[in-house]
JSON list of C-alpha atoms in Angstrom, two decimals:
[
{"chain": "A", "resi": 1, "resn": "MET", "atom": "CA", "xyz": [-214.20, -30.06, -90.72]},
{"chain": "A", "resi": 2, "resn": "LEU", "atom": "CA", "xyz": [-211.24, -27.72, -91.10]},
{"chain": "A", "resi": 3, "resn": "LEU", "atom": "CA", "xyz": [-213.37, -24.68, -90.32]},
{"chain": "A", "resi": 4, "resn": "GLY", "atom": "CA", "xyz": [-214.65, -26.31, -87.14]},
{"chain": "A", "resi": 5, "resn": "LEU", "atom": "CA", "xyz": [-211.12, -27.09, -85.96]},
{"chain": "A", "resi": 6, "resn": "LEU", "atom": "CA", "xyz": [-210.08, -23.49, -86.65]},
{"chain": "A", "resi": 7, "resn": "VAL", "atom": "CA", "xyz": [-213.06, -21.87, -84.90]},
{"chain": "A", "resi": 8, "resn": "ALA", "atom": "CA", "xyz": [-212.88, -24.11, -81.80]},
{"chain": "A", "resi": 9, "resn": "PRO", "atom": "CA", "xyz": [-209.71, -22.53, -80.31]},
{"chain": "A", "resi": 10, "resn": "VAL", "atom": "CA", "xyz": [-211.12, -19.04, -80.96]},
{"chain": "A", "resi": 11, "resn": "LEU", "atom": "CA", "xyz": [-214.30, -19.83, -79.03]},
{"chain": "A", "resi": 12, "resn": "LEU", "atom": "CA", "xyz": [-212.25, -21.54, -76.32]},
{"chain": "A", "resi": 13, "resn": "GLY", "atom": "CA", "xyz": [-210.18, -18.40, -75.89]},
{"chain": "A", "resi": 14, "resn": "LEU", "atom": "CA", "xyz": [-213.31, -16.27, -75.60]},
{"chain": "A", "resi": 15, "resn": "VAL", "atom": "CA", "xyz": [-214.88, -18.58, -73.02]},
{"chain": "A", "resi": 16, "resn": "TYR", "atom": "CA", "xyz": [-211.70, -18.69, -70.96]},
{"chain": "A", "resi": 17, "resn": "ALA", "atom": "CA", "xyz": [-211.13, -14.92, -71.11]},
{"chain": "A", "resi": 18, "resn": "LEU", "atom": "CA", "xyz": [-214.71, -14.11, -70.13]},
{"chain": "A", "resi": 19, "resn": "SER", "atom": "CA", "xyz": [-214.60, -16.61, -67.24]},
{"chain": "A", "resi": 20, "resn": "LEU", "atom": "CA", "xyz": [-211.48, -15.19, -65.56]},
{"chain": "A", "resi": 21, "resn": "ARG", "atom": "CA", "xyz": [-213.15, -12.33, -63.69]},
{"chain": "A", "resi": 22, "resn": "GLY", "atom": "CA", "xyz": [-212.51, -12.82, -59.97]},
{"chain": "A", "resi": 23, "resn": "GLY", "atom": "CA", "xyz": [-210.67, -16.08, -60.62]},
{"chain": "A", "resi": 24, "resn": "LEU", "atom": "CA", "xyz": [-211.62, -18.99, -62.83]},
{"chain": "A", "resi": 25, "resn": "ASN", "atom": "CA", "xyz": [-214.69, -20.89, -61.64]},
{"chain": "A", "resi": 26, "resn": "THR", "atom": "CA", "xyz": [-215.97, -24.07, -63.27]},
{"chain": "A", "resi": 27, "resn": "TYR", "atom": "CA", "xyz": [-219.62, -23.09, -63.08]},
{"chain": "A", "resi": 28, "resn": "ARG", "atom": "CA", "xyz": [-218.94, -19.62, -64.47]},
{"chain": "A", "resi": 29, "resn": "LEU", "atom": "CA", "xyz": [-217.04, -21.36, -67.26]},
{"chain": "A", "resi": 30, "resn": "VAL", "atom": "CA", "xyz": [-220.10, -23.49, -68.04]},
{"chain": "A", "resi": 31, "resn": "LEU", "atom": "CA", "xyz": [-222.45, -20.50, -67.98]},
{"chain": "A", "resi": 32, "resn": "VAL", "atom": "CA", "xyz": [-220.22, -18.43, -70.27]},
{"chain": "A", "resi": 33, "resn": "GLY", "atom": "CA", "xyz": [-220.02, -21.41, -72.62]},
{"chain": "A", "resi": 34, "resn": "ILE", "atom": "CA", "xyz": [-223.80, -21.66, -72.69]},
{"chain": "A", "resi": 35, "resn": "GLY", "atom": "CA", "xyz": [-224.04, -17.94, -73.43]},
{"chain": "A", "resi": 36, "resn": "LEU", "atom": "CA", "xyz": [-221.60, -18.12, -76.35]},
{"chain": "A", "resi": 37, "resn": "SER", "atom": "CA", "xyz": [-223.42, -21.20, -77.57]},
{"chain": "A", "resi": 38, "resn": "GLY", "atom": "CA", "xyz": [-226.56, -19.07, -77.77]},
{"chain": "A", "resi": 39, "resn": "VAL", "atom": "CA", "xyz": [-224.69, -16.48, -79.84]},
{"chain": "A", "resi": 40, "resn": "CYS", "atom": "CA", "xyz": [-223.47, -19.19, -82.22]},
{"chain": "A", "resi": 41, "resn": "THR", "atom": "CA", "xyz": [-227.01, -20.57, -82.46]},
{"chain": "A", "resi": 42, "resn": "ALA", "atom": "CA", "xyz": [-228.32, -17.13, -83.41]},
{"chain": "A", "resi": 43, "resn": "TYR", "atom": "CA", "xyz": [-225.64, -16.88, -86.12]},
{"chain": "A", "resi": 44, "resn": "THR", "atom": "CA", "xyz": [-226.61, -20.33, -87.40]},
{"chain": "A", "resi": 45, "resn": "ASN", "atom": "CA", "xyz": [-230.27, -19.34, -87.56]},
{"chain": "A", "resi": 46, "resn": "CYS", "atom": "CA", "xyz": [-229.26, -16.28, -89.57]},
{"chain": "A", "resi": 47, "resn": "LEU", "atom": "CA", "xyz": [-227.47, -18.52, -92.06]},
{"chain": "A", "resi": 48, "resn": "PHE", "atom": "CA", "xyz": [-230.57, -20.74, -92.25]},
{"chain": "A", "resi": 49, "resn": "SER", "atom": "CA", "xyz": [-232.64, -17.76, -93.33]},
{"chain": "A", "resi": 50, "resn": "LEU", "atom": "CA", "xyz": [-230.34, -17.35, -96.35]},
{"chain": "A", "resi": 51, "resn": "ALA", "atom": "CA", "xyz": [-230.04, -21.03, -97.34]},
{"chain": "A", "resi": 52, "resn": "ASP", "atom": "CA", "xyz": [-232.17, -23.18, -99.65]},
{"chain": "A", "resi": 53, "resn": "GLN", "atom": "CA", "xyz": [-234.52, -25.88, -98.36]},
{"chain": "A", "resi": 54, "resn": "HIS", "atom": "CA", "xyz": [-232.25, -28.83, -99.20]},
{"chain": "A", "resi": 55, "resn": "SER", "atom": "CA", "xyz": [-229.26, -27.30, -97.42]},
{"chain": "A", "resi": 56, "resn": "ILE", "atom": "CA", "xyz": [-231.42, -26.51, -94.40]},
{"chain": "A", "resi": 57, "resn": "ALA", "atom": "CA", "xyz": [-232.66, -30.13, -94.17]},
{"chain": "A", "resi": 58, "resn": "VAL", "atom": "CA", "xyz": [-229.12, -31.54, -94.33]},
{"chain": "A", "resi": 59, "resn": "ALA", "atom": "CA", "xyz": [-227.79, -29.00, -91.83]},
{"chain": "A", "resi": 60, "resn": "MET", "atom": "CA", "xyz": [-230.63, -29.55, -89.36]},
{"chain": "A", "resi": 61, "resn": "ARG", "atom": "CA", "xyz": [-229.99, -33.28, -89.18]},
{"chain": "A", "resi": 62, "resn": "TRP", "atom": "CA", "xyz": [-226.28, -32.64, -88.61]},
{"chain": "A", "resi": 63, "resn": "LEU", "atom": "CA", "xyz": [-227.01, -30.02, -85.92]},
{"chain": "A", "resi": 64, "resn": "VAL", "atom": "CA", "xyz": [-229.11, -32.49, -83.93]},
{"chain": "A", "resi": 65, "resn": "GLY", "atom": "CA", "xyz": [-226.22, -34.96, -83.99]},
{"chain": "A", "resi": 66, "resn": "SER", "atom": "CA", "xyz": [-226.30, -38.41, -85.57]},
{"chain": "A", "resi": 67, "resn": "VAL", "atom": "CA", "xyz": [-223.79, -41.16, -86.31]},
{"chain": "A", "resi": 68, "resn": "ASN", "atom": "CA", "xyz": [-225.80, -42.32, -89.33]},
{"chain": "A", "resi": 69, "resn": "GLY", "atom": "CA", "xyz": [-223.95, -40.06, -91.73]},
{"chain": "A", "resi": 70, "resn": "ALA", "atom": "CA", "xyz": [-220.46, -41.08, -90.60]},
{"chain": "A", "resi": 71, "resn": "ASP", "atom": "CA", "xyz": [-218.23, -42.74, -93.20]},
{"chain": "A", "resi": 72, "resn": "TRP", "atom": "CA", "xyz": [-214.86, -44.51, -93.07]},
{"chain": "A", "resi": 73, "resn": "THR", "atom": "CA", "xyz": [-213.03, -41.30, -93.90]},
{"chain": "A", "resi": 74, "resn": "GLY", "atom": "CA", "xyz": [-214.51, -39.74, -90.79]},
{"chain": "A", "resi": 75, "resn": "VAL", "atom": "CA", "xyz": [-213.71, -42.84, -88.74]},
{"chain": "A", "resi": 76, "resn": "SER", "atom": "CA", "xyz": [-210.09, -42.74, -89.87]},
{"chain": "A", "resi": 77, "resn": "THR", "atom": "CA", "xyz": [-209.85, -39.06, -88.97]},
{"chain": "A", "resi": 78, "resn": "LEU", "atom": "CA", "xyz": [-211.33, -39.69, -85.54]},
{"chain": "A", "resi": 79, "resn": "ALA", "atom": "CA", "xyz": [-209.03, -42.65, -84.93]},
{"chain": "A", "resi": 80, "resn": "PHE", "atom": "CA", "xyz": [-205.96, -40.52, -85.66]},
{"chain": "A", "resi": 81, "resn": "GLY", "atom": "CA", "xyz": [-207.32, -37.70, -83.51]},
{"chain": "A", "resi": 82, "resn": "LEU", "atom": "CA", "xyz": [-208.06, -40.13, -80.68]},
{"chain": "A", "resi": 83, "resn": "ALA", "atom": "CA", "xyz": [-204.49, -41.41, -80.76]},
{"chain": "A", "resi": 84, "resn": "VAL", "atom": "CA", "xyz": [-203.10, -37.88, -80.53]},
{"chain": "A", "resi": 85, "resn": "CYS", "atom": "CA", "xyz": [-205.54, -36.91, -77.78]},
{"chain": "A", "resi": 86, "resn": "GLY", "atom": "CA", "xyz": [-204.72, -40.10, -75.88]},
{"chain": "A", "resi": 87, "resn": "VAL", "atom": "CA", "xyz": [-201.02, -39.26, -75.80]},
{"chain": "A", "resi": 88, "resn": "CYS", "atom": "CA", "xyz": [-201.75, -35.71, -74.64]},
{"chain": "A", "resi": 89, "resn": "ALA", "atom": "CA", "xyz": [-204.23, -36.94, -72.03]},
{"chain": "A", "resi": 90, "resn": "ALA", "atom": "CA", "xyz": [-201.69, -39.39, -70.61]},
{"chain": "A", "resi": 91, "resn": "ARG", "atom": "CA", "xyz": [-199.29, -36.52, -69.98]},
{"chain": "A", "resi": 92, "resn": "LEU", "atom": "CA", "xyz": [-202.03, -34.59, -68.18]},
{"chain": "A", "resi": 93, "resn": "GLY", "atom": "CA", "xyz": [-202.97, -37.44, -65.87]},
{"chain": "A", "resi": 94, "resn": "ARG", "atom": "CA", "xyz": [-200.64, -36.46, -63.01]},
{"chain": "A", "resi": 95, "resn": "PRO", "atom": "CA", "xyz": [-201.54, -32.73, -62.99]},
{"chain": "A", "resi": 96, "resn": "LEU", "atom": "CA", "xyz": [-205.25, -33.54, -63.03]},
{"chain": "A", "resi": 97, "resn": "GLY", "atom": "CA", "xyz": [-204.82, -36.01, -60.21]},
{"chain": "A", "resi": 98, "resn": "SER", "atom": "CA", "xyz": [-203.24, -33.36, -58.02]},
{"chain": "A", "resi": 99, "resn": "MET", "atom": "CA", "xyz": [-205.81, -30.74, -59.07]},
{"chain": "A", "resi": 100, "resn": "SER", "atom": "CA", "xyz": [-208.61, -32.99, -57.82]},
{"chain": "A", "resi": 101, "resn": "LEU", "atom": "CA", "xyz": [-207.22, -32.30, -54.31]},
{"chain": "A", "resi": 102, "resn": "GLY", "atom": "CA", "xyz": [-207.73, -28.55, -54.74]},
{"chain": "A", "resi": 103, "resn": "ASP", "atom": "CA", "xyz": [-205.77, -25.78, -56.41]},
{"chain": "A", "resi": 104, "resn": "GLU", "atom": "CA", "xyz": [-203.70, -24.83, -53.37]},
{"chain": "A", "resi": 105, "resn": "LEU", "atom": "CA", "xyz": [-202.56, -28.36, -52.62]},
{"chain": "A", "resi": 106, "resn": "ALA", "atom": "CA", "xyz": [-201.90, -29.01, -56.31]},
{"chain": "A", "resi": 107, "resn": "THR", "atom": "CA", "xyz": [-199.69, -25.92, -56.44]},
{"chain": "A", "resi": 108, "resn": "GLY", "atom": "CA", "xyz": [-197.86, -27.14, -53.36]},
{"chain": "A", "resi": 109, "resn": "LEU", "atom": "CA", "xyz": [-197.22, -30.46, -55.10]},
{"chain": "A", "resi": 110, "resn": "GLY", "atom": "CA", "xyz": [-195.56, -28.65, -57.98]},
{"chain": "A", "resi": 111, "resn": "THR", "atom": "CA", "xyz": [-198.41, -28.46, -60.47]},
{"chain": "A", "resi": 112, "resn": "SER", "atom": "CA", "xyz": [-198.83, -25.30, -62.51]},
{"chain": "A", "resi": 113, "resn": "VAL", "atom": "CA", "xyz": [-202.60, -25.11, -62.12]},
{"chain": "A", "resi": 114, "resn": "PRO", "atom": "CA", "xyz": [-203.34, -22.33, -64.67]},
{"chain": "A", "resi": 115, "resn": "ALA", "atom": "CA", "xyz": [-201.20, -23.99, -67.36]},
{"chain": "A", "resi": 116, "resn": "ALA", "atom": "CA", "xyz": [-202.70, -27.42, -66.67]},
{"chain": "A", "resi": 117, "resn": "ARG", "atom": "CA", "xyz": [-206.22, -25.99, -66.81]},
{"chain": "A", "resi": 118, "resn": "VAL", "atom": "CA", "xyz": [-205.59, -24.28, -70.13]},
{"chain": "A", "resi": 119, "resn": "ALA", "atom": "CA", "xyz": [-204.05, -27.48, -71.54]},
{"chain": "A", "resi": 120, "resn": "VAL", "atom": "CA", "xyz": [-207.05, -29.56, -70.49]},
{"chain": "A", "resi": 121, "resn": "LEU", "atom": "CA", "xyz": [-209.51, -27.04, -71.93]},
{"chain": "A", "resi": 122, "resn": "ALA", "atom": "CA", "xyz": [-207.57, -26.90, -75.22]},
{"chain": "A", "resi": 123, "resn": "LEU", "atom": "CA", "xyz": [-207.43, -30.70, -75.43]},
{"chain": "A", "resi": 124, "resn": "GLY", "atom": "CA", "xyz": [-211.15, -31.01, -74.72]},
{"chain": "A", "resi": 125, "resn": "ALA", "atom": "CA", "xyz": [-212.07, -28.32, -77.24]},
{"chain": "A", "resi": 126, "resn": "GLY", "atom": "CA", "xyz": [-209.93, -29.89, -79.94]},
{"chain": "A", "resi": 127, "resn": "ALA", "atom": "CA", "xyz": [-211.32, -33.39, -79.34]},
{"chain": "A", "resi": 128, "resn": "ALA", "atom": "CA", "xyz": [-214.90, -32.09, -79.25]},
{"chain": "A", "resi": 129, "resn": "ALA", "atom": "CA", "xyz": [-214.41, -30.08, -82.45]},
{"chain": "A", "resi": 130, "resn": "LEU", "atom": "CA", "xyz": [-212.98, -33.12, -84.22]},
{"chain": "A", "resi": 131, "resn": "ALA", "atom": "CA", "xyz": [-215.85, -35.39, -83.16]},
{"chain": "A", "resi": 132, "resn": "THR", "atom": "CA", "xyz": [-218.48, -32.75, -83.90]},
{"chain": "A", "resi": 133, "resn": "SER", "atom": "CA", "xyz": [-217.13, -32.19, -87.41]},
{"chain": "A", "resi": 134, "resn": "VAL", "atom": "CA", "xyz": [-217.86, -35.86, -88.19]},
{"chain": "A", "resi": 135, "resn": "VAL", "atom": "CA", "xyz": [-221.13, -36.68, -86.38]},
{"chain": "A", "resi": 136, "resn": "GLY", "atom": "CA", "xyz": [-222.51, -33.30, -85.34]},
{"chain": "A", "resi": 137, "resn": "PRO", "atom": "CA", "xyz": [-223.01, -31.91, -81.83]},
{"chain": "A", "resi": 138, "resn": "ILE", "atom": "CA", "xyz": [-224.33, -34.88, -79.85]},
{"chain": "A", "resi": 139, "resn": "GLY", "atom": "CA", "xyz": [-225.27, -32.95, -76.75]},
{"chain": "A", "resi": 140, "resn": "PHE", "atom": "CA", "xyz": [-224.51, -33.47, -73.05]},
{"chain": "A", "resi": 141, "resn": "VAL", "atom": "CA", "xyz": [-222.17, -36.44, -73.54]},
{"chain": "A", "resi": 142, "resn": "SER", "atom": "CA", "xyz": [-219.07, -34.53, -72.42]},
{"chain": "A", "resi": 143, "resn": "LEU", "atom": "CA", "xyz": [-220.91, -32.89, -69.53]},
{"chain": "A", "resi": 144, "resn": "ILE", "atom": "CA", "xyz": [-222.12, -36.13, -67.94]},
{"chain": "A", "resi": 145, "resn": "SER", "atom": "CA", "xyz": [-219.46, -38.70, -68.88]},
{"chain": "A", "resi": 146, "resn": "GLY", "atom": "CA", "xyz": [-216.93, -37.13, -66.49]},
{"chain": "A", "resi": 147, "resn": "PRO", "atom": "CA", "xyz": [-219.23, -37.16, -63.42]},
{"chain": "A", "resi": 148, "resn": "ILE", "atom": "CA", "xyz": [-220.34, -40.71, -64.21]},
{"chain": "A", "resi": 149, "resn": "ALA", "atom": "CA", "xyz": [-216.72, -41.86, -64.49]},
{"chain": "A", "resi": 150, "resn": "ALA", "atom": "CA", "xyz": [-215.90, -40.12, -61.20]},
{"chain": "A", "resi": 151, "resn": "ARG", "atom": "CA", "xyz": [-218.70, -41.99, -59.47]},
{"chain": "A", "resi": 152, "resn": "LEU", "atom": "CA", "xyz": [-217.45, -45.30, -60.86]},
{"chain": "A", "resi": 153, "resn": "VAL", "atom": "CA", "xyz": [-213.72, -45.08, -60.11]},
{"chain": "A", "resi": 154, "resn": "GLY", "atom": "CA", "xyz": [-213.20, -41.87, -58.12]},
{"chain": "A", "resi": 155, "resn": "ALA", "atom": "CA", "xyz": [-212.29, -38.35, -59.21]},
{"chain": "A", "resi": 156, "resn": "ASP", "atom": "CA", "xyz": [-208.54, -39.01, -59.33]},
{"chain": "A", "resi": 157, "resn": "ARG", "atom": "CA", "xyz": [-208.91, -41.75, -61.97]},
{"chain": "A", "resi": 158, "resn": "ALA", "atom": "CA", "xyz": [-211.98, -40.49, -63.82]},
{"chain": "A", "resi": 159, "resn": "PHE", "atom": "CA", "xyz": [-209.99, -38.75, -66.56]},
{"chain": "A", "resi": 160, "resn": "GLY", "atom": "CA", "xyz": [-208.91, -42.04, -68.13]},
{"chain": "A", "resi": 161, "resn": "LEU", "atom": "CA", "xyz": [-212.33, -43.65, -67.94]},
{"chain": "A", "resi": 162, "resn": "ALA", "atom": "CA", "xyz": [-214.46, -40.69, -69.08]},
{"chain": "A", "resi": 163, "resn": "PRO", "atom": "CA", "xyz": [-213.82, -41.18, -72.85]},
{"chain": "A", "resi": 164, "resn": "PHE", "atom": "CA", "xyz": [-215.00, -44.80, -72.63]},
{"chain": "A", "resi": 165, "resn": "VAL", "atom": "CA", "xyz": [-218.08, -43.76, -70.66]},
{"chain": "A", "resi": 166, "resn": "GLY", "atom": "CA", "xyz": [-218.83, -41.15, -73.34]},
{"chain": "A", "resi": 167, "resn": "ALA", "atom": "CA", "xyz": [-218.40, -43.73, -76.11]},
{"chain": "A", "resi": 168, "resn": "ALA", "atom": "CA", "xyz": [-220.74, -46.14, -74.30]},
{"chain": "A", "resi": 169, "resn": "LEU", "atom": "CA", "xyz": [-223.33, -43.38, -73.88]},
{"chain": "A", "resi": 170, "resn": "VAL", "atom": "CA", "xyz": [-223.24, -42.50, -77.58]},
{"chain": "A", "resi": 171, "resn": "LEU", "atom": "CA", "xyz": [-223.39, -46.16, -78.64]},
{"chain": "A", "resi": 172, "resn": "GLY", "atom": "CA", "xyz": [-226.27, -46.93, -76.27]},
{"chain": "A", "resi": 173, "resn": "ALA", "atom": "CA", "xyz": [-228.18, -43.82, -77.31]},
{"chain": "A", "resi": 174, "resn": "ASP", "atom": "CA", "xyz": [-227.72, -44.66, -80.99]},
{"chain": "A", "resi": 175, "resn": "ILE", "atom": "CA", "xyz": [-229.00, -48.22, -80.49]},
{"chain": "A", "resi": 176, "resn": "LEU", "atom": "CA", "xyz": [-232.07, -46.86, -78.73]},
{"chain": "A", "resi": 177, "resn": "ALA", "atom": "CA", "xyz": [-232.53, -44.14, -81.32]},
{"chain": "A", "resi": 178, "resn": "GLN", "atom": "CA", "xyz": [-232.61, -46.68, -84.14]},
{"chain": "A", "resi": 179, "resn": "ASN", "atom": "CA", "xyz": [-234.52, -49.53, -82.47]},
{"chain": "A", "resi": 180, "resn": "ALA", "atom": "CA", "xyz": [-236.64, -48.27, -79.55]},
{"chain": "A", "resi": 181, "resn": "PRO", "atom": "CA", "xyz": [-240.39, -48.71, -80.07]},
{"chain": "A", "resi": 182, "resn": "LEU", "atom": "CA", "xyz": [-242.60, -45.67, -80.66]},
{"chain": "A", "resi": 183, "resn": "ILE", "atom": "CA", "xyz": [-239.75, -43.18, -81.13]},
{"chain": "A", "resi": 184, "resn": "SER", "atom": "CA", "xyz": [-237.30, -44.76, -83.62]},
{"chain": "A", "resi": 185, "resn": "PRO", "atom": "CA", "xyz": [-235.72, -43.78, -85.86]},
{"chain": "A", "resi": 186, "resn": "VAL", "atom": "CA", "xyz": [-234.51, -40.46, -84.46]},
{"chain": "A", "resi": 187, "resn": "PRO", "atom": "CA", "xyz": [-231.07, -38.78, -84.47]},
{"chain": "A", "resi": 188, "resn": "THR", "atom": "CA", "xyz": [-228.75, -39.89, -81.68]},
{"chain": "A", "resi": 189, "resn": "GLY", "atom": "CA", "xyz": [-228.47, -36.37, -80.30]},
{"chain": "A", "resi": 190, "resn": "VAL", "atom": "CA", "xyz": [-232.17, -36.31, -79.48]},
{"chain": "A", "resi": 191, "resn": "LEU", "atom": "CA", "xyz": [-231.83, -39.13, -76.94]},
{"chain": "A", "resi": 192, "resn": "THR", "atom": "CA", "xyz": [-228.58, -37.88, -75.41]},
{"chain": "A", "resi": 193, "resn": "ALA", "atom": "CA", "xyz": [-230.22, -34.50, -74.83]},
{"chain": "A", "resi": 194, "resn": "LEU", "atom": "CA", "xyz": [-233.39, -36.03, -73.35]},
{"chain": "A", "resi": 195, "resn": "LEU", "atom": "CA", "xyz": [-231.40, -38.24, -70.97]},
{"chain": "A", "resi": 196, "resn": "GLY", "atom": "CA", "xyz": [-228.40, -36.01, -70.33]},
{"chain": "A", "resi": 197, "resn": "ALA", "atom": "CA", "xyz": [-230.09, -32.69, -69.61]},
{"chain": "A", "resi": 198, "resn": "PRO", "atom": "CA", "xyz": [-232.03, -33.89, -66.51]},
{"chain": "A", "resi": 199, "resn": "TYR", "atom": "CA", "xyz": [-228.92, -35.62, -65.15]},
{"chain": "A", "resi": 200, "resn": "PHE", "atom": "CA", "xyz": [-226.84, -32.48, -65.64]},
{"chain": "A", "resi": 201, "resn": "VAL", "atom": "CA", "xyz": [-229.45, -30.34, -63.88]},
{"chain": "A", "resi": 202, "resn": "TRP", "atom": "CA", "xyz": [-229.51, -32.86, -61.02]},
{"chain": "A", "resi": 203, "resn": "LEU", "atom": "CA", "xyz": [-225.71, -32.63, -60.68]},
{"chain": "A", "resi": 204, "resn": "ILE", "atom": "CA", "xyz": [-225.89, -28.84, -60.40]},
{"chain": "A", "resi": 205, "resn": "LEU", "atom": "CA", "xyz": [-228.75, -28.88, -57.88]},
{"chain": "A", "resi": 206, "resn": "ARG", "atom": "CA", "xyz": [-227.03, -31.39, -55.58]},
{"chain": "A", "resi": 207, "resn": "ARG", "atom": "CA", "xyz": [-223.72, -29.50, -55.55]},
{"chain": "A", "resi": 208, "resn": "ARG", "atom": "CA", "xyz": [-222.78, -28.68, -51.99]},
{"chain": "A", "resi": 209, "resn": "PRO", "atom": "CA", "xyz": [-222.25, -24.99, -51.15]},
{"chain": "A", "resi": 210, "resn": "GLY", "atom": "CA", "xyz": [-218.55, -24.22, -50.93]},
{"chain": "A", "resi": 211, "resn": "ALA", "atom": "CA", "xyz": [-217.51, -27.35, -52.86]},
{"chain": "A", "resi": 212, "resn": "THR", "atom": "CA", "xyz": [-214.37, -27.02, -54.94]},
{"chain": "A", "resi": 213, "resn": "SER", "atom": "CA", "xyz": [-214.82, -26.53, -58.67]}
]
């Protein structure tokens, strides 16, 4: 867990630095993140080639992402982390609300857009690293919970609702993963990837040319 929390800010810094060319763009940020994810996957596969069979089996189940292995120690850690992240997120609510209007207007309203963007990325990376250290990388939840929340309550209020949407997605996927006919039991991350990946692709394809990031 500690190693994951230490590596997360390093990877965040790399993603941010590599995405700054010509100005920060959300979709470039996503693509750079996917590229670095591929590098990390290659490193993981290299470690697999050196590990024993038991370690590989345990690691593979964690890499898919599942809440089955979570214990009360992990729940307590996540609860504390959620409280800290909640306080930080509350302080970022106003800057994010103005940024939803566009960078230029947000700057005119007194928001330091670069600083706010870095703070949001750092908060998201820290929260994701904390959750991943307990249940593994349950894929696509963070990428689709925000857009779903924005469709439900609007972009200016989506930040507060997105965590609850993500929690509902994980809970629903886990229930299906453990009880759905023909496929159960499977790790939770399998279903979130199967359902989330097509939705994420659809969001990218329907993006209007010239839309703000």
